[in-house]
């Protein structure tokens, strides 16, 4: 990899920023303002890939030499995509729906390579993790929603926070549920000649 390329995280998510920072890789954050509702595919894996691609490309357009990481996450229950709750009542409804059942979390990643102000490569992929929620009482749901933690998270819970109390088990990548599969990101970076494993 040309070491002059900077890494840019095209996401305002504090969780994704924290995940990338754990590796001690220098990067900057630049958020994109894209329409997340227009002309989306039907399948959840295609939705997260498309939104990750749009976010990455929007930020890449303003870069000179960079590897731009775009990401998107959705929760899927019984074939329905659950985004972030609109308000506290919506969070309660989502958690009641997920209570005692399995759902899937899809996170899409895009890696856009920019050289001399031009996009020279686009890689897009996703991971899926299965999550089983514990049976949740109304009191437990009310307690959790009152913490405000679920209000900015897809599916109305954060597995990396107090939401861990609600989860029985998972199958697949934990970090995918947090919002960005680090193993997938490392695979994609490695294909460009870069790796998260630093000396």
mmCIF file of C-alpha atoms in Angstrom:
data_model
loop_
_atom_site.group_PDB
_atom_site.id
_atom_site.type_symbol
_atom_site.label_atom_id
_atom_site.label_comp_id
_atom_site.label_asym_id
_atom_site.label_seq_id
_atom_site.Cartn_x
_atom_site.Cartn_y
_atom_site.Cartn_z
ATOM 1 C CA UNK A 1 0.000 0.000 0.000
ATOM 2 C CA UNK A 2 1.084 3.557 -0.667
ATOM 3 C CA UNK A 3 1.789 4.746 2.872
ATOM 4 C CA UNK A 4 0.634 8.240 1.878
ATOM 5 C CA UNK A 5 -2.966 7.030 1.902
ATOM 6 C CA UNK A 6 -4.799 8.076 5.038
ATOM 7 C CA UNK A 7 -7.508 5.946 6.597
ATOM 8 C CA UNK A 8 -10.853 7.720 6.833
ATOM 9 C CA UNK A 9 -13.807 6.304 8.753
ATOM 10 C CA UNK A 10 -16.980 7.498 7.028
ATOM 11 C CA UNK A 11 -19.146 7.020 10.108
ATOM 12 C CA UNK A 12 -20.234 9.130 13.047
ATOM 13 C CA UNK A 13 -20.803 6.027 15.186
ATOM 14 C CA UNK A 14 -18.831 6.227 18.442
ATOM 15 C CA UNK A 15 -18.815 2.411 18.549
ATOM 16 C CA UNK A 16 -17.106 2.108 15.168
ATOM 17 C CA UNK A 17 -14.627 4.819 16.107
ATOM 18 C CA UNK A 18 -13.773 2.968 19.338
ATOM 19 C CA UNK A 19 -13.365 -0.351 17.506
ATOM 20 C CA UNK A 20 -10.960 1.070 14.946
ATOM 21 C CA UNK A 21 -9.030 3.004 17.617
ATOM 22 C CA UNK A 22 -8.299 -0.217 19.544
ATOM 23 C CA UNK A 23 -5.757 -1.176 16.900
ATOM 24 C CA UNK A 24 -3.724 2.005 17.235
ATOM 25 C CA UNK A 25 -4.160 2.718 13.527
ATOM 26 C CA UNK A 26 -4.082 6.436 12.712
ATOM 27 C CA UNK A 27 -7.347 7.518 11.109
ATOM 28 C CA UNK A 28 -9.739 10.415 10.944
ATOM 29 C CA UNK A 29 -13.519 10.488 11.041
ATOM 30 C CA UNK A 30 -15.597 12.213 8.401
ATOM 31 C CA UNK A 31 -19.334 11.696 8.337
ATOM 32 C CA UNK A 32 -21.408 11.684 5.196
ATOM 33 C CA UNK A 33 -24.886 13.022 4.675
ATOM 34 C CA UNK A 34 -26.628 10.574 2.383
ATOM 35 C CA UNK A 35 -30.232 9.599 1.818
ATOM 36 C CA UNK A 36 -30.548 6.281 3.646
ATOM 37 C CA UNK A 37 -34.046 5.582 2.336
ATOM 38 C CA UNK A 38 -33.900 6.109 -1.451
ATOM 39 C CA UNK A 39 -33.809 3.198 -3.924
ATOM 40 C CA UNK A 40 -32.732 0.477 -1.519
ATOM 41 C CA UNK A 41 -32.591 -3.240 -2.383
ATOM 42 C CA UNK A 42 -34.962 -5.683 -0.678
ATOM 43 C CA UNK A 43 -32.473 -8.064 0.942
ATOM 44 C CA UNK A 44 -30.894 -6.885 4.226
ATOM 45 C CA UNK A 45 -27.385 -7.929 3.205
ATOM 46 C CA UNK A 46 -27.725 -5.834 0.045
ATOM 47 C CA UNK A 47 -29.172 -2.894 2.022
ATOM 48 C CA UNK A 48 -26.179 -2.705 4.377
ATOM 49 C CA UNK A 49 -23.714 -3.135 1.516
ATOM 50 C CA UNK A 50 -25.404 -0.403 -0.528
ATOM 51 C CA UNK A 51 -25.579 2.062 2.372
ATOM 52 C CA UNK A 52 -21.964 1.347 3.355
ATOM 53 C CA UNK A 53 -20.959 1.952 -0.278
ATOM 54 C CA UNK A 54 -22.918 5.221 -0.491
ATOM 55 C CA UNK A 55 -21.418 6.511 2.759
ATOM 56 C CA UNK A 56 -17.900 5.576 1.698
ATOM 57 C CA UNK A 57 -18.220 7.078 -1.777
ATOM 58 C CA UNK A 58 -19.702 10.322 -0.444
ATOM 59 C CA UNK A 59 -16.662 10.843 1.790
ATOM 60 C CA UNK A 60 -14.189 9.511 -0.796
ATOM 61 C CA UNK A 61 -15.291 12.239 -3.206
ATOM 62 C CA UNK A 62 -13.473 14.784 -1.030
ATOM 63 C CA UNK A 63 -10.279 12.771 -0.454
ATOM 64 C CA UNK A 64 -6.931 12.917 -2.263
ATOM 65 C CA UNK A 65 -5.149 9.680 -1.232
ATOM 66 C CA UNK A 66 -7.148 7.531 1.151
ATOM 67 C CA UNK A 67 -8.706 4.260 2.181
ATOM 68 C CA UNK A 68 -12.266 5.198 3.115
ATOM 69 C CA UNK A 69 -14.260 2.828 5.327
ATOM 70 C CA UNK A 70 -18.053 3.000 5.101
ATOM 71 C CA UNK A 71 -20.326 0.936 7.331
ATOM 72 C CA UNK A 72 -23.977 0.256 8.016
ATOM 73 C CA UNK A 73 -25.820 -2.089 10.386
ATOM 74 C CA UNK A 74 -29.392 -3.351 10.526
ATOM 75 C CA UNK A 75 -31.256 -5.756 12.765
ATOM 76 C CA UNK A 76 -33.616 -8.196 11.036
ATOM 77 C CA UNK A 77 -36.468 -9.973 12.782
ATOM 78 C CA UNK A 78 -38.782 -12.330 10.920
ATOM 79 C CA UNK A 79 -37.760 -10.794 7.591
ATOM 80 C CA UNK A 80 -38.363 -7.200 8.726
ATOM 81 C CA UNK A 81 -35.518 -4.690 8.950
ATOM 82 C CA UNK A 82 -35.432 -2.815 12.248
ATOM 83 C CA UNK A 83 -33.536 0.456 12.235
ATOM 84 C CA UNK A 84 -33.052 2.828 15.152
ATOM 85 C CA UNK A 85 -36.183 3.412 17.236
ATOM 86 C CA UNK A 86 -38.072 6.655 16.569
ATOM 87 C CA UNK A 87 -38.692 7.227 20.268
ATOM 88 C CA UNK A 88 -38.927 5.434 23.613
ATOM 89 C CA UNK A 89 -42.257 3.760 22.787
ATOM 90 C CA UNK A 90 -40.811 2.437 19.527
ATOM 91 C CA UNK A 91 -37.829 1.056 21.490
ATOM 92 C CA UNK A 92 -40.242 -0.718 23.866
ATOM 93 C CA UNK A 93 -42.115 -2.221 20.898
ATOM 94 C CA UNK A 94 -38.900 -3.467 19.272
ATOM 95 C CA UNK A 95 -37.633 -5.060 22.482
ATOM 96 C CA UNK A 96 -40.979 -6.787 23.082
ATOM 97 C CA UNK A 97 -40.796 -8.154 19.543
ATOM 98 C CA UNK A 98 -37.233 -9.469 20.038
ATOM 99 C CA UNK A 99 -37.876 -10.868 23.540
ATOM 100 C CA UNK A 100 -37.111 -14.589 23.814
ATOM 101 C CA UNK A 101 -36.481 -14.960 20.095
ATOM 102 C CA UNK A 102 -33.704 -15.101 17.514
ATOM 103 C CA UNK A 103 -32.876 -12.234 15.175
ATOM 104 C CA UNK A 104 -30.041 -11.439 12.782
ATOM 105 C CA UNK A 105 -27.651 -8.501 12.677
ATOM 106 C CA UNK A 106 -26.190 -7.547 9.298
ATOM 107 C CA UNK A 107 -23.271 -5.132 9.030
ATOM 108 C CA UNK A 108 -21.995 -4.002 5.658
ATOM 109 C CA UNK A 109 -18.538 -2.601 5.003
ATOM 110 C CA UNK A 110 -17.168 -0.719 2.047
ATOM 111 C CA UNK A 111 -13.520 0.048 1.450
ATOM 112 C CA UNK A 112 -13.001 2.756 -1.151
ATOM 113 C CA UNK A 113 -9.449 3.331 -2.399
ATOM 114 C CA UNK A 114 -8.679 6.866 -3.559
ATOM 115 C CA UNK A 115 -5.473 7.747 -5.441
ATOM 116 C CA UNK A 116 -4.736 11.264 -6.668
ATOM 117 C CA UNK A 117 -8.356 12.269 -6.033
ATOM 118 C CA UNK A 118 -9.814 9.384 -8.070
ATOM 119 C CA UNK A 119 -11.562 6.253 -6.837
ATOM 120 C CA UNK A 120 -9.380 3.380 -8.045
ATOM 121 C CA UNK A 121 -10.992 0.475 -6.198
ATOM 122 C CA UNK A 122 -14.268 -0.341 -4.430
ATOM 123 C CA UNK A 123 -14.691 -3.360 -2.176
ATOM 124 C CA UNK A 124 -18.009 -4.107 -0.474
ATOM 125 C CA UNK A 125 -19.006 -7.015 1.755
ATOM 126 C CA UNK A 126 -21.055 -7.908 4.827
ATOM 127 C CA UNK A 127 -21.298 -10.249 7.777
ATOM 128 C CA UNK A 128 -24.334 -11.687 9.527
ATOM 129 C CA UNK A 129 -24.545 -12.667 13.191
ATOM 130 C CA UNK A 130 -27.420 -14.544 14.824
ATOM 131 C CA UNK A 131 -28.540 -13.230 18.219
ATOM 132 C CA UNK A 132 -30.900 -14.853 20.727
ATOM 133 C CA UNK A 133 -32.556 -12.554 23.261
ATOM 134 C CA UNK A 134 -33.530 -13.662 26.742
ATOM 135 C CA UNK A 135 -37.240 -13.536 27.571
ATOM 136 C CA UNK A 136 -37.691 -9.936 28.749
ATOM 137 C CA UNK A 137 -40.224 -8.774 31.311
ATOM 138 C CA UNK A 138 -41.963 -5.431 30.844
ATOM 139 C CA UNK A 139 -40.049 -4.213 33.903
ATOM 140 C CA UNK A 140 -36.695 -5.166 32.347
ATOM 141 C CA UNK A 141 -37.628 -3.464 29.069
ATOM 142 C CA UNK A 142 -38.783 -0.318 30.892
ATOM 143 C CA UNK A 143 -35.576 -0.240 32.948
ATOM 144 C CA UNK A 144 -33.434 -0.581 29.833
ATOM 145 C CA UNK A 145 -35.306 2.005 27.768
ATOM 146 C CA UNK A 146 -35.073 4.454 30.695
ATOM 147 C CA UNK A 147 -31.265 4.243 30.475
ATOM 148 C CA UNK A 148 -31.606 5.900 27.014
ATOM 149 C CA UNK A 149 -28.989 3.462 25.672
ATOM 150 C CA UNK A 150 -31.269 1.876 23.040
ATOM 151 C CA UNK A 151 -32.428 5.108 21.431
ATOM 152 C CA UNK A 152 -29.567 5.477 18.923
ATOM 153 C CA UNK A 153 -29.072 1.802 18.100
ATOM 154 C CA UNK A 154 -30.503 -0.453 15.417
ATOM 155 C CA UNK A 155 -32.899 -2.917 17.009
ATOM 156 C CA UNK A 156 -33.049 -0.793 20.195
ATOM 157 C CA UNK A 157 -30.167 -2.407 22.071
ATOM 158 C CA UNK A 158 -26.401 -2.151 22.401
ATOM 159 C CA UNK A 159 -24.698 -5.488 23.045
ATOM 160 C CA UNK A 160 -21.498 -3.727 24.125
ATOM 161 C CA UNK A 161 -23.311 -1.870 26.937
ATOM 162 C CA UNK A 162 -26.152 -2.613 29.328
ATOM 163 C CA UNK A 163 -27.930 -4.332 26.435
ATOM 164 C CA UNK A 164 -25.632 -7.301 27.063
ATOM 165 C CA UNK A 165 -27.998 -8.141 29.959
ATOM 166 C CA UNK A 166 -30.749 -8.807 27.414
ATOM 167 C CA UNK A 167 -28.812 -11.229 25.198
ATOM 168 C CA UNK A 168 -28.790 -14.980 25.801
ATOM 169 C CA UNK A 169 -26.197 -15.918 23.165
ATOM 170 C CA UNK A 170 -24.845 -15.128 19.718
ATOM 171 C CA UNK A 171 -23.528 -17.131 16.779
ATOM 172 C CA UNK A 172 -20.994 -15.321 14.627
ATOM 173 C CA UNK A 173 -18.898 -12.187 14.983
ATOM 174 C CA UNK A 174 -19.537 -10.177 18.163
ATOM 175 C CA UNK A 175 -18.059 -6.990 16.690
ATOM 176 C CA UNK A 176 -20.492 -7.296 13.798
ATOM 177 C CA UNK A 177 -23.316 -6.770 16.308
ATOM 178 C CA UNK A 178 -21.489 -3.752 17.750
ATOM 179 C CA UNK A 179 -21.407 -2.262 14.240
ATOM 180 C CA UNK A 180 -18.267 -3.308 12.372
ATOM 181 C CA UNK A 181 -16.755 -6.762 11.904
ATOM 182 C CA UNK A 182 -13.046 -6.269 12.548
ATOM 183 C CA UNK A 183 -12.144 -9.605 10.959
ATOM 184 C CA UNK A 184 -13.995 -8.621 7.772
ATOM 185 C CA UNK A 185 -12.375 -5.181 7.789
ATOM 186 C CA UNK A 186 -8.945 -6.766 8.202
ATOM 187 C CA UNK A 187 -9.646 -9.141 5.288
ATOM 188 C CA UNK A 188 -10.685 -6.233 3.066
ATOM 189 C CA UNK A 189 -7.707 -4.071 4.072
ATOM 190 C CA UNK A 190 -5.319 -6.991 3.542
ATOM 191 C CA UNK A 191 -6.576 -7.352 -0.040
ATOM 192 C CA UNK A 192 -5.417 -3.772 -0.652
ATOM 193 C CA UNK A 193 -2.008 -4.512 0.896
ATOM 194 C CA UNK A 194 -2.782 -3.058 4.327
ATOM 195 C CA UNK A 195 -3.559 -4.794 7.622
ATOM 196 C CA UNK A 196 -4.821 -3.796 11.051
ATOM 197 C CA UNK A 197 -1.966 -5.810 12.587
ATOM 198 C CA UNK A 198 0.670 -3.173 13.230
ATOM 199 C CA UNK A 199 4.270 -3.843 14.310
#
